Short mmCIF file of C-alpha atoms in Angstrom, two decimals:
data_model
loop_
_atom_site.label_atom_id
_atom_site.label_comp_id
_atom_site.label_asym_id
_atom_site.label_seq_id
_atom_site.Cartn_x
_atom_site.Cartn_y
_atom_site.Cartn_z
CA MET A 1 52.00 76.30 97.15
CA SER A 2 50.48 76.13 93.52
CA LEU A 3 51.39 72.79 91.66
CA ARG A 4 52.97 69.95 93.14
CA VAL A 5 55.08 67.20 91.07
CA ILE A 6 53.65 63.81 91.85
CA LYS A 7 55.15 62.04 89.11
CA PRO A 8 57.39 63.95 86.85
CA GLY A 9 56.96 62.03 83.36
CA LEU A 10 59.83 61.67 80.96
CA LEU A 11 60.71 65.11 80.37
CA THR A 12 58.88 68.19 81.76
CA SER A 13 60.55 71.58 81.87
CA ILE A 14 59.52 75.36 81.99
CA GLN A 15 60.02 76.88 78.59
CA ASP A 16 59.12 80.17 77.13
CA LEU A 17 60.17 81.71 73.52
CA GLY A 18 63.69 81.24 74.49
CA ARG A 19 66.99 83.15 75.70
CA LYS A 20 67.61 85.25 72.73
CA GLY A 21 70.70 87.78 72.31
CA PHE A 22 73.31 85.84 74.02
CA GLN A 23 74.60 83.39 71.33
CA GLN A 24 77.68 85.55 70.51
CA HIS A 25 78.51 84.53 74.21
CA GLY A 26 77.93 80.80 73.57
CA VAL A 27 74.64 81.03 75.25
CA ILE A 28 71.94 78.79 73.30
CA ILE A 29 68.32 80.11 72.51
CA SER A 30 66.45 76.90 74.23
CA GLY A 31 62.72 77.57 74.36
CA ALA A 32 59.89 75.97 73.36
CA MET A 33 60.00 73.32 70.63
CA ASP A 34 56.46 74.11 69.42
CA ALA A 35 56.70 77.67 69.93
CA TYR A 36 52.91 77.88 68.18
CA SER A 37 51.25 75.54 70.71
CA LEU A 38 52.67 77.43 73.52
CA ARG A 39 51.76 80.77 72.33
CA ILE A 40 48.37 79.72 71.67
CA ALA A 41 48.24 78.06 75.29
CA ASN A 42 49.09 81.52 76.75
CA MET A 43 46.51 83.34 74.66
CA LEU A 44 43.82 80.95 76.15
CA VAL A 45 44.26 81.97 79.66
CA GLY A 46 44.99 85.74 78.66
CA ASN A 47 48.75 85.68 79.23
CA LYS A 48 51.35 87.58 77.17
CA GLU A 49 52.19 85.16 74.15
CA GLY A 50 55.78 84.50 75.22
CA GLU A 51 55.11 83.56 78.84
CA ALA A 52 56.67 80.37 80.38
CA ALA A 53 54.46 76.99 80.14
CA LEU A 54 55.26 73.55 80.94
CA GLU A 55 56.94 71.58 78.12
CA ILE A 56 55.75 67.91 78.44
CA THR A 57 57.31 65.29 76.41
CA LEU A 58 55.50 61.81 75.32
CA MET A 59 55.02 60.20 78.79
CA GLY A 60 53.45 63.31 80.74
CA PRO A 61 53.52 63.98 84.86
CA THR A 62 50.70 63.45 87.37
CA LEU A 63 50.35 67.04 89.10
CA LYS A 64 48.58 67.99 92.17
CA ILE A 65 46.80 71.30 91.74
CA GLU A 66 47.04 73.36 95.11
CA LYS A 67 45.39 76.50 94.13
CA ASN A 68 42.16 77.53 91.75
CA CYS A 69 43.56 78.26 88.44
CA LEU A 70 42.82 78.52 84.88
CA ILE A 71 44.74 76.57 82.60
CA ALA A 72 45.05 75.60 78.69
CA ILE A 73 46.76 72.34 77.38
CA THR A 74 47.92 72.72 73.70
CA GLY A 75 50.09 70.70 71.22
CA GLY A 76 50.27 67.04 71.33
CA ASN A 77 47.42 65.02 72.96
CA LEU A 78 49.03 63.13 75.83
CA SER A 79 45.71 62.38 77.34
CA PRO A 80 45.18 64.55 80.19
CA THR A 81 42.79 63.52 82.89
CA ILE A 82 41.19 64.84 86.13
CA ASP A 83 39.04 62.31 88.14
CA SER A 84 39.32 59.88 85.32
CA GLN A 85 37.63 62.46 82.96
CA THR A 86 39.27 63.77 79.78
CA VAL A 87 40.55 67.38 80.51
CA PRO A 88 39.66 68.96 77.21
CA MET A 89 42.44 70.77 75.18
CA TRP A 90 42.64 73.79 72.97
CA ARG A 91 40.38 75.81 75.33
CA PRO A 92 40.56 77.61 78.78
CA VAL A 93 39.86 74.95 81.70
CA TYR A 94 39.06 76.03 85.24
CA VAL A 95 40.90 73.54 87.59
CA LYS A 96 39.81 73.37 91.41
CA LYS A 97 42.43 73.00 94.01
CA GLY A 98 43.14 69.77 95.24
CA THR A 99 42.66 68.13 92.05
CA ILE A 100 45.01 65.59 90.44
CA LEU A 101 46.02 66.37 86.74
CA ARG A 102 47.34 63.13 85.14
CA PHE A 103 48.61 62.56 81.65
CA GLU A 104 47.61 58.92 80.82
CA GLY A 105 49.60 58.50 77.42
CA CYS A 106 50.65 59.68 74.06
CA LYS A 107 47.60 59.55 71.60
CA SER A 108 49.21 61.97 68.99
CA GLY A 109 52.01 64.49 68.61
CA CYS A 110 54.97 64.25 70.88
CA ARG A 111 54.74 67.50 73.29
CA SER A 112 52.01 69.14 75.28
CA TYR A 113 52.31 72.62 76.68
CA LEU A 114 50.29 73.69 79.96
CA SER A 115 50.03 77.16 80.83
CA VAL A 116 48.36 78.89 83.48
CA ALA A 117 46.50 82.16 84.10
CA GLY A 118 49.16 84.77 85.17
CA GLY A 119 51.98 82.37 84.65
CA TYR A 120 54.54 80.45 86.57
CA ALA A 121 56.43 82.20 89.38
CA ILE A 122 59.93 81.43 87.82
CA SER A 123 62.91 83.97 87.78
CA THR A 124 64.17 85.13 84.49
CA VAL A 125 67.79 84.28 83.70
CA MET A 126 69.24 86.41 80.70
CA ASN A 127 65.95 87.66 79.97
CA SER A 128 64.12 84.12 79.69
CA LYS A 129 62.64 81.64 81.94
CA SER A 130 63.37 78.78 79.81
CA THR A 131 65.32 75.78 81.00
CA TYR A 132 68.87 75.25 79.42
CA LEU A 133 68.84 71.62 80.56
CA ARG A 134 72.69 70.88 79.46
CA GLY A 135 73.71 74.16 81.08
CA GLU A 136 71.64 73.71 84.19
CA ILE A 137 70.21 77.33 84.11
CA GLY A 138 66.80 78.79 83.98
CA GLY A 139 63.49 77.40 84.46
CA TYR A 140 63.13 75.29 87.67
CA LYS A 141 66.58 75.09 89.27
CA GLY A 142 68.04 74.63 85.89
CA ARG A 143 66.73 71.18 85.34
CA ALA A 144 63.34 69.09 84.59
CA LEU A 145 60.90 68.74 87.16
CA LYS A 146 61.30 66.03 89.89
CA VAL A 147 58.94 64.14 92.28
CA ASP A 148 57.78 66.68 95.24
CA ASP A 149 58.91 69.91 93.26
CA VAL A 150 56.54 72.74 93.80
CA VAL A 151 56.03 75.42 91.11
CA ASP A 152 54.27 78.54 92.44
CA PHE A 153 51.78 80.43 90.14
CA ASN A 154 52.03 84.24 89.99
CA VAL A 155 49.20 85.95 91.76
CA THR A 156 45.86 85.99 90.25
CA SER A 157 42.56 86.91 91.67
CA THR A 158 41.89 86.65 95.53
CA ILE A 159 38.34 86.56 94.60
CA LEU A 160 38.85 83.39 92.80
CA ASN A 161 40.86 81.60 95.60
CA ASN A 162 38.07 82.32 98.22
CA ARG A 163 35.34 81.12 95.87
CA GLU A 164 33.89 77.68 95.92
CA PHE A 165 33.50 75.60 93.01
CA LYS A 166 31.52 72.69 92.80
CA GLU A 167 33.22 70.72 89.82
CA ALA A 168 36.81 69.69 89.81
CA PHE A 169 37.30 71.33 86.51
CA THR A 170 35.03 73.03 83.74
CA ALA A 171 35.50 74.58 80.57
CA PRO A 172 33.68 76.74 78.02
CA LYS A 173 32.16 74.80 74.76
CA TRP A 174 34.29 77.02 72.30
CA PHE A 175 37.86 75.86 71.54
CA VAL A 176 40.59 76.47 69.13
CA ASN A 177 40.54 74.71 65.89
CA ASP A 178 43.99 72.80 66.26
CA LYS A 179 43.82 71.36 62.81
CA GLU A 180 46.08 74.04 61.32
CA PHE A 181 48.47 73.70 63.91
CA MET A 182 48.24 69.97 64.58
CA PRO A 183 47.61 68.30 61.21
CA SER A 184 46.30 64.66 61.47
CA ARG A 185 48.40 63.60 58.91
CA MET A 186 52.05 65.02 58.76
CA PRO A 187 52.70 66.98 55.76
CA ALA A 188 56.12 67.16 54.06
CA ILE A 189 58.55 69.56 56.17
CA ARG A 190 59.63 72.50 53.94
CA PHE A 191 63.08 73.85 53.84
CA ILE A 192 65.38 76.23 51.90
CA ASP A 193 68.74 75.22 50.44
CA GLY A 194 71.62 75.11 53.02
CA SER A 195 74.69 77.24 52.64
CA GLN A 196 76.62 74.33 51.71
CA SER A 197 74.05 72.63 49.51
CA ASP A 198 76.22 72.79 46.39
CA TYR A 199 78.65 70.58 48.10
CA PHE A 200 76.50 67.63 47.84
CA THR A 201 75.94 65.36 44.91
CA ASP A 202 72.95 65.72 42.74
CA SER A 203 71.77 62.08 43.42
CA SER A 204 71.93 63.22 47.14
CA LYS A 205 69.88 66.31 46.77
CA VAL A 206 67.52 64.50 45.05
CA SER A 207 67.19 61.67 47.33
CA PHE A 208 66.70 64.22 49.98
CA THR A 209 63.51 65.52 48.78
CA GLU A 210 62.53 62.22 46.96
CA ASN A 211 62.69 59.64 50.10
CA LEU A 212 61.60 59.32 53.56
CA PHE A 213 63.87 59.81 56.78
CA LYS A 214 63.34 57.98 60.02
CA VAL A 215 63.83 59.85 63.23
CA SER A 216 66.09 58.06 65.38
CA ASN A 217 65.84 57.47 69.13
CA GLN A 218 68.85 59.14 69.61
CA SER A 219 67.23 62.60 69.31
CA ASP A 220 66.27 65.27 71.98
CA ARG A 221 65.71 68.95 72.30
CA MET A 222 69.32 69.66 70.83
CA GLY A 223 68.34 67.80 67.42
CA TYR A 224 66.94 64.97 65.76
CA ARG A 225 69.13 62.38 63.94
CA ILE A 226 67.30 61.01 61.02
CA SER A 227 68.31 57.88 58.79
CA GLY A 228 67.50 57.18 55.17
CA PRO A 229 69.51 57.35 51.77
CA LEU A 230 73.32 58.27 52.90
CA LEU A 231 73.92 61.96 51.76
CA GLU A 232 77.35 62.40 50.06
CA LEU A 233 79.52 65.36 49.35
CA ASN A 234 81.14 66.15 45.73
CA GLU A 235 84.37 65.88 47.32
CA LYS A 236 86.00 65.78 50.78
CA ARG A 237 86.22 69.03 52.28
CA GLU A 238 87.57 70.78 55.44
CA LEU A 239 85.14 73.32 57.06
CA LEU A 240 85.29 76.03 59.21
CA SER A 241 82.83 76.04 62.19
CA GLU A 242 80.08 78.78 61.48
CA ALA A 243 76.76 79.74 62.92
CA VAL A 244 73.71 77.27 63.24
CA THR A 245 70.49 77.89 64.30
CA ASN A 246 67.03 75.84 65.05
CA GLY A 247 66.13 73.95 61.85
CA SER A 248 69.62 73.90 60.38
CA VAL A 249 70.38 70.27 58.66
CA GLN A 250 73.99 69.41 59.11
CA VAL A 251 75.26 66.10 57.71
CA PRO A 252 78.23 64.48 59.43
CA PRO A 253 80.65 62.17 57.58
CA ASP A 254 78.66 59.11 58.15
CA GLY A 255 75.80 60.46 55.79
CA ASN A 256 72.93 60.43 58.10
CA PRO A 257 71.67 63.97 58.50
CA ILE A 258 70.89 65.97 61.90
CA ILE A 259 68.31 68.52 62.24
CA LEU A 260 69.31 70.80 64.99
CA LEU A 261 66.51 72.12 67.22
CA ALA A 262 65.84 74.41 70.10
CA ASP A 263 68.71 73.54 72.25
CA SER A 264 71.12 73.35 69.43
CA GLN A 265 74.75 74.58 69.98
CA THR A 266 75.49 78.13 68.29
CA THR A 267 78.24 76.89 65.84
CA GLY A 268 78.97 73.75 63.99
CA GLY A 269 81.36 72.62 61.37
CA TYR A 270 79.29 69.92 59.23
CA PRO A 271 78.01 70.95 55.94
CA LYS A 272 74.51 72.13 55.95
CA ILE A 273 72.25 70.73 53.24
CA ALA A 274 68.99 72.39 54.14
CA GLN A 275 67.48 75.06 56.60
CA VAL A 276 63.95 73.86 57.78
CA ILE A 277 61.60 77.04 57.50
CA THR A 278 60.38 78.82 60.48
CA ALA A 279 56.80 78.10 60.01
CA ASP A 280 57.39 74.34 60.15
CA LEU A 281 59.63 73.84 62.98
CA PRO A 282 56.85 73.26 65.60
CA MET A 283 55.70 70.41 62.94
CA ILE A 284 59.07 68.73 63.74
CA ALA A 285 58.61 69.03 67.67
CA GLN A 286 55.78 66.83 67.14
CA ILE A 287 57.17 64.24 65.46
CA LYS A 288 58.01 61.13 67.70
CA PRO A 289 61.17 58.96 67.32
CA GLY A 290 60.29 56.12 65.00
CA GLU A 291 58.19 58.35 62.72
CA SER A 292 59.24 59.48 59.47
CA ILE A 293 59.95 62.93 57.51
CA GLN A 294 59.72 63.83 54.16
CA PHE A 295 61.42 67.12 52.65
CA SER A 296 60.11 69.63 50.45
CA ARG A 297 62.05 72.42 48.94
CA VAL A 298 60.75 76.08 48.92
CA THR A 299 62.45 79.56 47.84
CA LEU A 300 63.47 82.04 50.37
CA LYS A 301 60.26 84.16 49.10
CA GLU A 302 57.92 81.36 49.72
CA ALA A 303 59.35 80.74 53.25
CA GLU A 304 59.02 84.16 54.17
CA GLN A 305 55.42 84.37 52.94
CA LEU A 306 54.52 80.98 54.73
CA PHE A 307 55.94 82.42 58.05
CA LEU A 308 53.89 85.88 57.44
CA GLN A 309 50.66 83.97 56.64
CA LYS A 310 50.89 81.86 59.84
CA GLU A 311 51.85 85.29 62.01
CA GLN A 312 48.60 86.53 60.55
CA GLN A 313 46.73 83.45 61.46
CA LEU A 314 48.01 83.79 64.94
CA LYS A 315 47.29 87.35 65.25
CA GLU A 316 43.27 86.82 64.05
CA LEU A 317 43.18 83.81 66.52
CA LYS A 318 44.45 85.99 69.36
CA VAL A 319 41.62 88.56 68.64
CA SER A 320 39.15 85.73 68.49
CA ILE A 321 40.28 84.39 71.81
CA LEU A 322 40.26 87.75 73.48
CA LEU A 323 36.80 88.63 72.48
CA ALA A 324 35.65 85.09 73.61
CA LEU A 325 37.54 85.41 77.05
CA LYS A 326 36.16 88.72 77.63
CA ASN A 327 32.51 87.43 77.45
CA SER A 328 33.32 84.44 79.91
CA ARG A 329 32.11 85.03 83.70
CA LEU A 330 34.76 82.57 84.99
CA TYR A 331 37.59 84.25 83.40
CA SER A 332 37.04 87.35 85.09
CA TYR A 333 37.96 85.92 88.31
CA PHE A 334 41.32 85.18 87.32
CA ILE A 335 42.65 88.38 85.82
CA LYS A 336 43.63 91.70 87.61
CA LYS A 337 41.43 94.53 86.28
#
C-alpha cells in the first residue's frame, strides 16, 4: 500500500502527457490539462517529465500516505496541509508514512498536480497512464478516484522505507519560482486564427478580441463553454466535420464559443474562429468557472516562438532542479543508483 483515498475531492484522476497516436481510431489524447505544472512536478522528484501524477480539481482530496515518499505539488494552490501545517508547493517534500495529506480549499488556480518519486504503479493503456473518463480506460480503473481506493507507488529506495524520520514532512528552502507558470493576474489568452475565421462577420472578430468572455459552469476537461458577445457568421453554412484539437475554439449556432480542451473529441463540425496557442493552454486549465477570459491574436510565427521560448525555459529549469536534487541528502534515499 502507498496512498489511500479518505475523501476523493471533486475530481482527482491519474494523468500524464496524454495518449497520442490513436486519434485516427477515435481515441482522444486526454492527459494533464496543465502540462507545464505536471512536467515541473515530475522534475522536482526526479521523474521523467511525462510520468503520471494526480490531477486535482478545485476541491482536493484527503489522502493517507502509507509509505515514506518524496512528493511535489504544483499548479493551483488548493491549500495542501499535513497536521494542520501548510505543505510548501513547487519544491520536493519528504512525507513520512502514516501522515494525512489534505487539500483544504482553493486559494488560486483550478488544478493541482501531485507527483511522487518513482511514479504511481499504474498500467499503461495505449502507451499512456492517463484516465479517459468518458471512455473508462487508463488511469485507476478508468475513473476518478473514490473513497478507499489505494494507489501504489513504484518501488523507490528500501533504505528510505527502513529509515526513521521525526518530522511528518520536510522540504528544502529552495523552490521553483512559479510566477512564470502561475501568473497572479491572468494575461490575455493568445490565439491564431481558426480555419474558418473568415466565415465570421468583421464585428464578431473584433468582439472576440475586445471583450471579456465568462467561463460557464457547464465546463469540464472536454471543453470550456464561454459566454460574451454572440459571434455570428457572414452567412449560414453547412460544414463537414474535420479534425479538432486541444485549444480549438468552436462556435455553435447559439454564438457562444466552446474552447476544446484535453478530453475533446477528435472531430467537430462547428466553425472554428480561433486556435489557442500551445504555450497558453496550461493557463486556461487554471481558470475557474465564473472567471473571465480575454483573447489576443498573434501570428503563427509568434506562436511558434512563444512555444520554443517556454520549452527553453523548462529545459533550463530542469537543469537547475537536477543540480539542486543532486546536492540533497534526502533525495538520495529515494532514487536507485
